mmCIF file of C-alpha atoms in Angstrom:
data_model
loop_
_atom_site.group_PDB
_atom_site.id
_atom_site.type_symbol
_atom_site.label_atom_id
_atom_site.label_comp_id
_atom_site.label_asym_id
_atom_site.label_seq_id
_atom_site.Cartn_x
_atom_site.Cartn_y
_atom_site.Cartn_z
ATOM 1 C CA MET A 1 -69.886 -196.884 -41.634
ATOM 2 C CA LEU A 2 -67.793 -193.752 -43.065
ATOM 3 C CA ARG A 3 -70.716 -191.025 -40.695
ATOM 4 C CA LYS A 4 -70.020 -193.102 -37.398
ATOM 5 C CA GLY A 5 -65.859 -192.557 -38.325
ATOM 6 C CA LEU A 6 -65.991 -189.118 -40.153
ATOM 7 C CA LEU A 7 -68.655 -187.727 -36.339
ATOM 8 C CA PHE A 8 -66.046 -189.485 -34.182
ATOM 9 C CA LEU A 9 -63.292 -188.268 -35.576
ATOM 10 C CA LEU A 10 -64.980 -184.059 -35.464
ATOM 11 C CA VAL A 11 -65.838 -185.515 -31.808
ATOM 12 C CA LEU A 12 -61.544 -186.196 -31.419
ATOM 13 C CA VAL A 13 -60.576 -182.346 -32.856
ATOM 14 C CA LEU A 14 -62.932 -180.989 -30.197
ATOM 15 C CA SER A 15 -62.446 -182.353 -27.445
ATOM 16 C CA VAL A 16 -58.052 -181.662 -28.818
ATOM 17 C CA ASN A 17 -59.308 -177.844 -29.001
ATOM 18 C CA LEU A 18 -60.719 -178.234 -26.030
ATOM 19 C CA ALA A 19 -57.566 -179.176 -23.961
ATOM 20 C CA PHE A 20 -55.561 -176.936 -25.348
ATOM 21 C CA ALA A 21 -58.409 -173.978 -24.687
ATOM 22 C CA LEU A 22 -58.454 -175.679 -20.303
ATOM 23 C CA THR A 23 -54.639 -175.177 -20.523
ATOM 24 C CA PRO A 24 -52.607 -172.979 -18.293
ATOM 25 C CA ASN A 25 -50.950 -170.455 -20.327
ATOM 26 C CA ASN A 26 -47.517 -170.383 -18.643
ATOM 27 C CA GLY A 27 -45.665 -167.442 -20.972
ATOM 28 C CA ASN A 28 -46.290 -163.068 -21.593
ATOM 29 C CA SER A 29 -49.536 -163.688 -20.510
ATOM 30 C CA THR A 30 -51.196 -161.864 -17.239
ATOM 31 C CA LYS A 31 -54.480 -162.357 -17.879
ATOM 32 C CA GLY A 32 -55.143 -164.300 -13.963
ATOM 33 C CA LYS A 33 -52.332 -164.033 -12.370
ATOM 34 C CA LEU A 34 -52.358 -161.909 -9.488
ATOM 35 C CA PRO A 35 -49.276 -157.891 -10.010
ATOM 36 C CA ILE A 36 -46.346 -158.774 -8.687
ATOM 37 C CA PRO A 37 -44.872 -155.404 -7.406
ATOM 38 C CA CYS A 38 -41.377 -154.406 -9.353
ATOM 39 C CA LYS A 39 -39.773 -153.293 -5.462
ATOM 40 C CA ALA A 40 -40.720 -153.934 -1.968
ATOM 41 C CA ILE A 41 -40.395 -150.551 -0.267
ATOM 42 C CA GLY A 42 -38.092 -151.888 3.402
ATOM 43 C CA PRO A 43 -37.130 -149.073 5.951
ATOM 44 C CA ASP A 44 -34.355 -148.939 5.095
ATOM 45 C CA ASP A 45 -35.556 -147.393 1.150
ATOM 46 C CA GLU A 46 -34.484 -143.931 0.442
ATOM 47 C CA PHE A 47 -37.021 -141.182 -1.914
ATOM 48 C CA SER A 48 -35.458 -138.140 -3.207
ATOM 49 C CA ALA A 49 -37.100 -135.213 -2.381
ATOM 50 C CA LEU A 50 -39.704 -133.406 -5.920
ATOM 51 C CA ASP A 51 -37.963 -129.913 -6.833
ATOM 52 C CA PHE A 52 -40.154 -127.329 -6.056
ATOM 53 C CA PRO A 53 -41.329 -125.376 -9.430
ATOM 54 C CA ALA A 54 -40.620 -122.173 -10.312
ATOM 55 C CA THR A 55 -44.073 -120.504 -10.520
ATOM 56 C CA TYR A 56 -46.979 -120.924 -9.403
ATOM 57 C CA TYR A 57 -48.752 -124.681 -11.325
ATOM 58 C CA PRO A 58 -51.749 -123.728 -13.884
ATOM 59 C CA PRO A 59 -55.241 -124.418 -12.764
ATOM 60 C CA LEU A 60 -56.367 -127.951 -14.131
ATOM 61 C CA TYR A 61 -59.867 -127.430 -15.283
ATOM 62 C CA THR A 62 -61.740 -130.395 -16.438
ATOM 63 C CA ASP A 63 -65.351 -130.012 -16.671
ATOM 64 C CA VAL A 64 -65.986 -127.118 -15.749
ATOM 65 C CA ILE A 65 -69.518 -125.913 -14.004
ATOM 66 C CA GLY A 66 -70.077 -122.156 -14.506
ATOM 67 C CA GLU A 67 -67.569 -119.851 -13.823
ATOM 68 C CA VAL A 68 -64.687 -119.929 -12.232
ATOM 69 C CA ILE A 69 -63.773 -117.307 -9.619
ATOM 70 C CA THR A 70 -59.408 -116.652 -8.807
ATOM 71 C CA ALA A 71 -60.228 -116.270 -5.319
ATOM 72 C CA GLY A 72 -56.531 -116.092 -3.680
ATOM 73 C CA TYR A 73 -53.267 -116.782 -5.010
ATOM 74 C CA THR A 74 -51.389 -120.527 -2.544
ATOM 75 C CA TRP A 75 -48.139 -122.501 -3.388
ATOM 76 C CA TYR A 76 -49.458 -124.782 -0.636
ATOM 77 C CA ASP A 77 -51.934 -127.840 -2.690
ATOM 78 C CA ILE A 78 -51.676 -129.612 1.121
ATOM 79 C CA GLN A 79 -54.040 -127.175 2.982
ATOM 80 C CA HIS A 80 -54.658 -130.232 5.637
ATOM 81 C CA ASN A 81 -52.788 -132.329 7.919
ATOM 82 C CA SER A 82 -54.500 -134.467 10.739
ATOM 83 C CA SER A 83 -57.740 -131.959 10.206
ATOM 84 C CA CYS A 84 -58.843 -131.568 7.329
ATOM 85 C CA GLY A 85 -62.603 -128.948 7.425
ATOM 86 C CA ARG A 86 -64.111 -126.353 5.622
ATOM 87 C CA GLN A 87 -62.645 -123.374 3.928
ATOM 88 C CA ILE A 88 -65.368 -121.669 1.854
ATOM 89 C CA GLN A 89 -68.911 -120.850 4.163
ATOM 90 C CA ILE A 90 -71.669 -118.758 1.834
ATOM 91 C CA ASP A 91 -73.590 -116.478 4.728
ATOM 92 C CA ASP A 92 -77.929 -116.006 3.827
ATOM 93 C CA PRO A 93 -77.371 -113.061 1.439
ATOM 94 C CA GLY A 94 -75.485 -115.026 -0.528
ATOM 95 C CA ASN A 95 -71.557 -114.328 -0.060
ATOM 96 C CA VAL A 96 -68.896 -117.139 -0.146
ATOM 97 C CA HIS A 97 -65.804 -116.369 1.994
ATOM 98 C CA ILE A 98 -63.216 -118.343 1.599
ATOM 99 C CA SER A 99 -59.594 -119.097 3.819
ATOM 100 C CA TRP A 100 -57.333 -120.618 2.901
ATOM 101 C CA MET A 101 -52.843 -121.149 4.076
ATOM 102 C CA LYS A 102 -51.127 -119.240 1.504
ATOM 103 C CA GLY A 103 -46.824 -120.028 0.963
ATOM 104 C CA PHE A 104 -45.660 -116.930 -0.567
ATOM 105 C CA GLU A 105 -43.006 -118.666 -2.644
ATOM 106 C CA ALA A 106 -41.184 -122.344 -3.777
ATOM 107 C CA GLY A 107 -40.974 -123.541 -0.214
ATOM 108 C CA ALA A 108 -43.089 -121.321 1.515
ATOM 109 C CA ILE A 109 -40.457 -119.883 4.439
ATOM 110 C CA THR A 110 -43.353 -116.807 4.188
ATOM 111 C CA ARG A 111 -46.246 -118.172 4.796
ATOM 112 C CA HIS A 112 -49.979 -116.769 6.271
ATOM 113 C CA ILE A 113 -53.671 -117.452 6.772
ATOM 114 C CA PHE A 114 -55.562 -115.730 3.835
ATOM 115 C CA TYR A 115 -58.941 -114.380 3.379
ATOM 116 C CA GLN A 116 -61.111 -113.662 0.700
ATOM 117 C CA ALA A 117 -65.250 -113.097 -0.169
ATOM 118 C CA VAL A 118 -67.588 -113.210 -2.453
ATOM 119 C CA THR A 119 -70.701 -110.917 -3.189
ATOM 120 C CA PRO A 120 -73.528 -113.121 -5.291
ATOM 121 C CA THR A 121 -72.618 -111.739 -8.187
ATOM 122 C CA GLY A 122 -69.147 -113.095 -8.329
ATOM 123 C CA GLY A 123 -66.882 -109.764 -7.221
ATOM 124 C CA LEU A 124 -64.096 -109.813 -5.322
ATOM 125 C CA VAL A 125 -64.176 -108.047 -2.172
ATOM 126 C CA PHE A 126 -61.120 -108.118 -2.064
ATOM 127 C CA THR A 127 -58.390 -107.001 -5.123
ATOM 128 C CA THR A 128 -54.858 -105.695 -2.716
ATOM 129 C CA PRO A 129 -52.310 -107.595 -4.778
ATOM 130 C CA ASP A 130 -52.195 -110.250 -2.986
ATOM 131 C CA THR A 131 -55.796 -111.233 -3.577
ATOM 132 C CA GLY A 132 -57.590 -111.405 0.020
ATOM 133 C CA VAL A 133 -56.110 -109.607 3.468
ATOM 134 C CA GLN A 134 -54.256 -111.516 6.477
ATOM 135 C CA VAL A 135 -55.431 -112.484 9.281
ATOM 136 C CA ASP A 136 -53.021 -113.822 11.926
ATOM 137 C CA VAL A 137 -50.472 -111.448 13.840
ATOM 138 C CA LEU A 138 -47.734 -113.543 14.029
ATOM 139 C CA ASN A 139 -44.932 -114.307 11.899
ATOM 140 C CA ARG A 140 -46.170 -117.766 10.319
ATOM 141 C CA ALA A 141 -49.221 -119.525 10.625
ATOM 142 C CA GLY A 142 -51.180 -122.213 8.634
ATOM 143 C CA PHE A 143 -53.419 -124.902 8.519
ATOM 144 C CA THR A 144 -56.762 -123.042 8.621
ATOM 145 C CA THR A 145 -61.018 -124.055 8.819
ATOM 146 C CA LEU A 146 -63.571 -121.877 8.615
ATOM 147 C CA ALA A 147 -66.792 -120.876 10.796
ATOM 148 C CA LEU A 148 -69.111 -117.971 10.660
ATOM 149 C CA TYR A 149 -71.562 -115.615 13.107
ATOM 150 C CA SER A 150 -74.363 -115.310 12.562
ATOM 151 C CA GLY A 151 -74.121 -111.578 11.027
ATOM 152 C CA GLY A 152 -72.339 -113.134 8.554
ATOM 153 C CA ASN A 153 -68.646 -112.191 10.165
ATOM 154 C CA ALA A 154 -66.018 -114.418 8.654
ATOM 155 C CA VAL A 155 -64.330 -117.019 12.286
ATOM 156 C CA PRO A 156 -61.362 -118.270 10.942
ATOM 157 C CA ASN A 157 -59.258 -121.409 12.971
ATOM 158 C CA PHE A 158 -55.643 -121.614 12.470
ATOM 159 C CA HIS A 159 -52.020 -122.130 14.224
ATOM 160 C CA GLN A 160 -50.025 -119.110 14.398
ATOM 161 C CA GLY A 161 -46.052 -118.861 16.144
ATOM 162 C CA ALA A 162 -43.638 -116.637 16.778
ATOM 163 C CA GLY A 163 -41.081 -118.779 14.786
ATOM 164 C CA GLY A 164 -37.814 -119.966 15.503
ATOM 165 C CA ASP A 165 -37.361 -122.293 18.664
ATOM 166 C CA TYR A 166 -40.946 -121.517 19.570
ATOM 167 C CA ASN A 167 -44.111 -123.609 19.036
ATOM 168 C CA PHE A 168 -47.038 -123.214 17.697
ATOM 169 C CA HIS A 169 -50.736 -122.505 19.259
ATOM 170 C CA THR A 170 -54.238 -122.146 18.181
ATOM 171 C CA ALA A 171 -55.871 -119.032 17.143
ATOM 172 C CA ILE A 172 -59.479 -117.962 16.240
ATOM 173 C CA GLY A 173 -60.386 -114.539 14.574
ATOM 174 C CA MET A 174 -63.106 -112.079 14.136
ATOM 175 C CA ASP A 175 -63.780 -110.493 11.874
ATOM 176 C CA ILE A 176 -65.042 -107.395 13.132
ATOM 177 C CA PHE A 177 -67.198 -106.410 9.970
ATOM 178 C CA PRO A 178 -69.065 -108.556 8.041
ATOM 179 C CA LEU A 179 -66.940 -108.866 4.560
ATOM 180 C CA GLY A 180 -64.326 -106.452 6.726
ATOM 181 C CA GLY A 181 -61.793 -108.251 6.600
ATOM 182 C CA ILE A 182 -60.433 -106.526 9.572
ATOM 183 C CA PHE A 183 -59.485 -109.376 12.411
ATOM 184 C CA ILE A 184 -59.529 -109.784 16.028
ATOM 185 C CA VAL A 185 -56.831 -112.727 16.593
ATOM 186 C CA GLU A 186 -56.362 -114.198 20.175
ATOM 187 C CA GLU A 187 -55.378 -118.114 20.961
ATOM 188 C CA PRO A 188 -57.233 -120.169 24.148
ATOM 189 C CA PRO A 189 -55.094 -120.734 27.057
ATOM 190 C CA TRP A 190 -52.114 -122.769 26.354
ATOM 191 C CA VAL A 191 -52.100 -126.873 27.532
ATOM 192 C CA PHE A 192 -48.788 -127.267 29.453
ATOM 193 C CA GLU A 193 -46.281 -129.999 30.449
ATOM 194 C CA PRO A 194 -46.433 -131.397 34.267
ATOM 195 C CA GLY A 195 -43.182 -129.136 34.204
ATOM 196 C CA GLY A 196 -43.868 -125.764 32.962
ATOM 197 C CA ASP A 197 -42.966 -125.655 29.168
ATOM 198 C CA ASP A 198 -46.035 -125.402 26.743
ATOM 199 C CA MET A 199 -47.365 -127.206 24.546
ATOM 200 C CA GLU A 200 -48.046 -126.991 20.448
ATOM 201 C CA VAL A 201 -51.591 -127.726 20.444
ATOM 202 C CA ILE A 202 -52.335 -127.703 16.925
ATOM 203 C CA TRP A 203 -54.142 -128.525 13.517
ATOM 204 C CA PRO A 204 -57.475 -126.533 15.087
ATOM 205 C CA HIS A 205 -60.982 -127.444 13.386
ATOM 206 C CA ILE A 206 -64.146 -125.450 14.252
ATOM 207 C CA ALA A 207 -67.505 -125.652 13.858
ATOM 208 C CA ALA A 208 -70.375 -122.742 14.926
ATOM 209 C CA ASP A 209 -73.397 -123.952 16.200
ATOM 210 C CA ARG A 210 -77.003 -121.876 16.415
ATOM 211 C CA ASN A 211 -76.580 -120.118 19.444
ATOM 212 C CA ASP A 212 -72.791 -118.758 18.069
ATOM 213 C CA ARG A 213 -70.373 -120.320 20.933
ATOM 214 C CA PHE A 214 -67.465 -121.200 18.459
ATOM 215 C CA HIS A 215 -65.873 -125.448 19.280
ATOM 216 C CA MET A 216 -62.438 -126.077 17.925
ATOM 217 C CA PHE A 217 -60.876 -129.398 18.313
ATOM 218 C CA SER A 218 -57.071 -129.206 18.176
ATOM 219 C CA THR A 219 -53.908 -131.856 17.948
ATOM 220 C CA PHE A 220 -51.558 -132.371 20.354
ATOM 221 C CA ASN A 221 -47.877 -132.163 18.221
ATOM 222 C CA PRO A 222 -45.525 -134.843 19.491
ATOM 223 C CA PRO A 223 -41.652 -133.956 19.664
ATOM 224 C CA ALA A 224 -40.638 -137.232 18.185
ATOM 225 C CA ALA A 225 -42.234 -139.292 16.159
ATOM 226 C CA GLY A 226 -44.736 -142.367 17.502
ATOM 227 C CA ASN A 227 -45.492 -140.119 20.068
ATOM 228 C CA VAL A 228 -49.360 -140.048 21.627
ATOM 229 C CA HIS A 229 -51.559 -137.167 19.408
ATOM 230 C CA GLY A 230 -54.140 -135.837 22.616
ATOM 231 C CA HIS A 231 -56.677 -134.234 21.008
ATOM 232 C CA TYR A 232 -57.881 -130.634 22.544
ATOM 233 C CA TYR A 233 -61.695 -129.554 22.652
ATOM 234 C CA SER A 234 -62.269 -125.777 23.922
ATOM 235 C CA ARG A 235 -65.000 -123.104 22.880
ATOM 236 C CA ALA A 236 -65.541 -119.628 23.303
ATOM 237 C CA THR A 237 -67.581 -116.830 22.577
ATOM 238 C CA PHE A 238 -67.314 -113.765 21.180
ATOM 239 C CA SER A 239 -68.034 -110.431 23.383
ATOM 240 C CA TRP A 240 -68.635 -107.279 21.637
ATOM 241 C CA THR A 241 -68.848 -105.025 24.383
ATOM 242 C CA GLU A 242 -65.291 -105.802 24.871
ATOM 243 C CA TYR A 243 -64.179 -107.177 21.497
ATOM 244 C CA ARG A 244 -62.408 -110.188 22.379
ATOM 245 C CA PHE A 245 -63.265 -113.689 22.805
ATOM 246 C CA LEU A 246 -64.342 -115.233 25.760
ATOM 247 C CA PHE A 247 -62.916 -119.151 26.134
ATOM 248 C CA ASN A 248 -64.553 -121.162 28.017
ATOM 249 C CA GLY A 249 -61.124 -121.953 30.057
ATOM 250 C CA PRO A 250 -57.788 -123.958 29.585
ATOM 251 C CA GLN A 251 -58.328 -126.424 26.831
ATOM 252 C CA GLU A 252 -59.405 -129.850 27.337
ATOM 253 C CA LEU A 253 -58.047 -132.930 26.483
ATOM 254 C CA VAL A 254 -60.575 -135.100 24.799
ATOM 255 C CA SER A 255 -59.384 -138.488 23.724
ATOM 256 C CA MET A 256 -55.673 -139.807 23.304
#
C-alpha cells in the first residue's frame, strides 16, 4: 500500500512539472515570439544625412589570401548605380586591367574615370601621384564597366558630361596601346525626345564578343522619380585605320 502511495505521489509531481513546462511564458522571454520593430517607418519620416569623413577610410582586410596591391584611390565606395558589371579584366599574358570612378575629395565634387594596370609580377603600370590615369575627357564622369580588346587594350565604358545643366551621356574609350593609358573617347549617337531635347541615357554596361564588337546596354534617367526607365542598346567596333569607333547606329530602345 505504501509503494502504491509513493508511486501516485511521484506521478502527480511529474504531471505538475510538465504542466508548468508547457505553459506559455508571458514574461520577458522572446522565445517563440515574432520580432517587433521599434518604430514603423512611414512616407513622411526624415533621416539625417551622414557626414563625410575628413580622409579616406582605411582599407579593411579580413582573411587576405595573397598580396594586397593598392591600385588607386577614390571617395566613392558605391561604384555602381542601376548597371553593375566588371571593372577588372585579365588579358592573355596575365596583366590585370582596372577601371573605377574616382572621387577626388569629400562629397566627390570632382569625379572622373581612372584606369590602372598590374603586371603578372605585381607591379603597377602607372605610378603617377594619382595612381592611375584619367580616361574621360569632359568635366565629370562616372559609373564605369570594363571590357578588353583582343590585343589587350582596355575598353572602359562610362558616362560623362560637361557639367552644369547639360545631360550626361554614355561614352566608350579605347586604349590605343596595350597598357598605354592613352584613350580615345567617343559617345554613341544621342537619344532625343520627340520635342528634340537630348535624353540622359547613362549607367552603361559593356561586353566584348570574340569578333571585337563592343555591346553596350544603358539606362534612361527620367527627369522625375517614378517615371519609366527605358533601356537602350548600342554596338561599336574600333577602326585602327581611322582611330575611332564605328557605331551600328542610334542607340536602340530594347525594354521599358
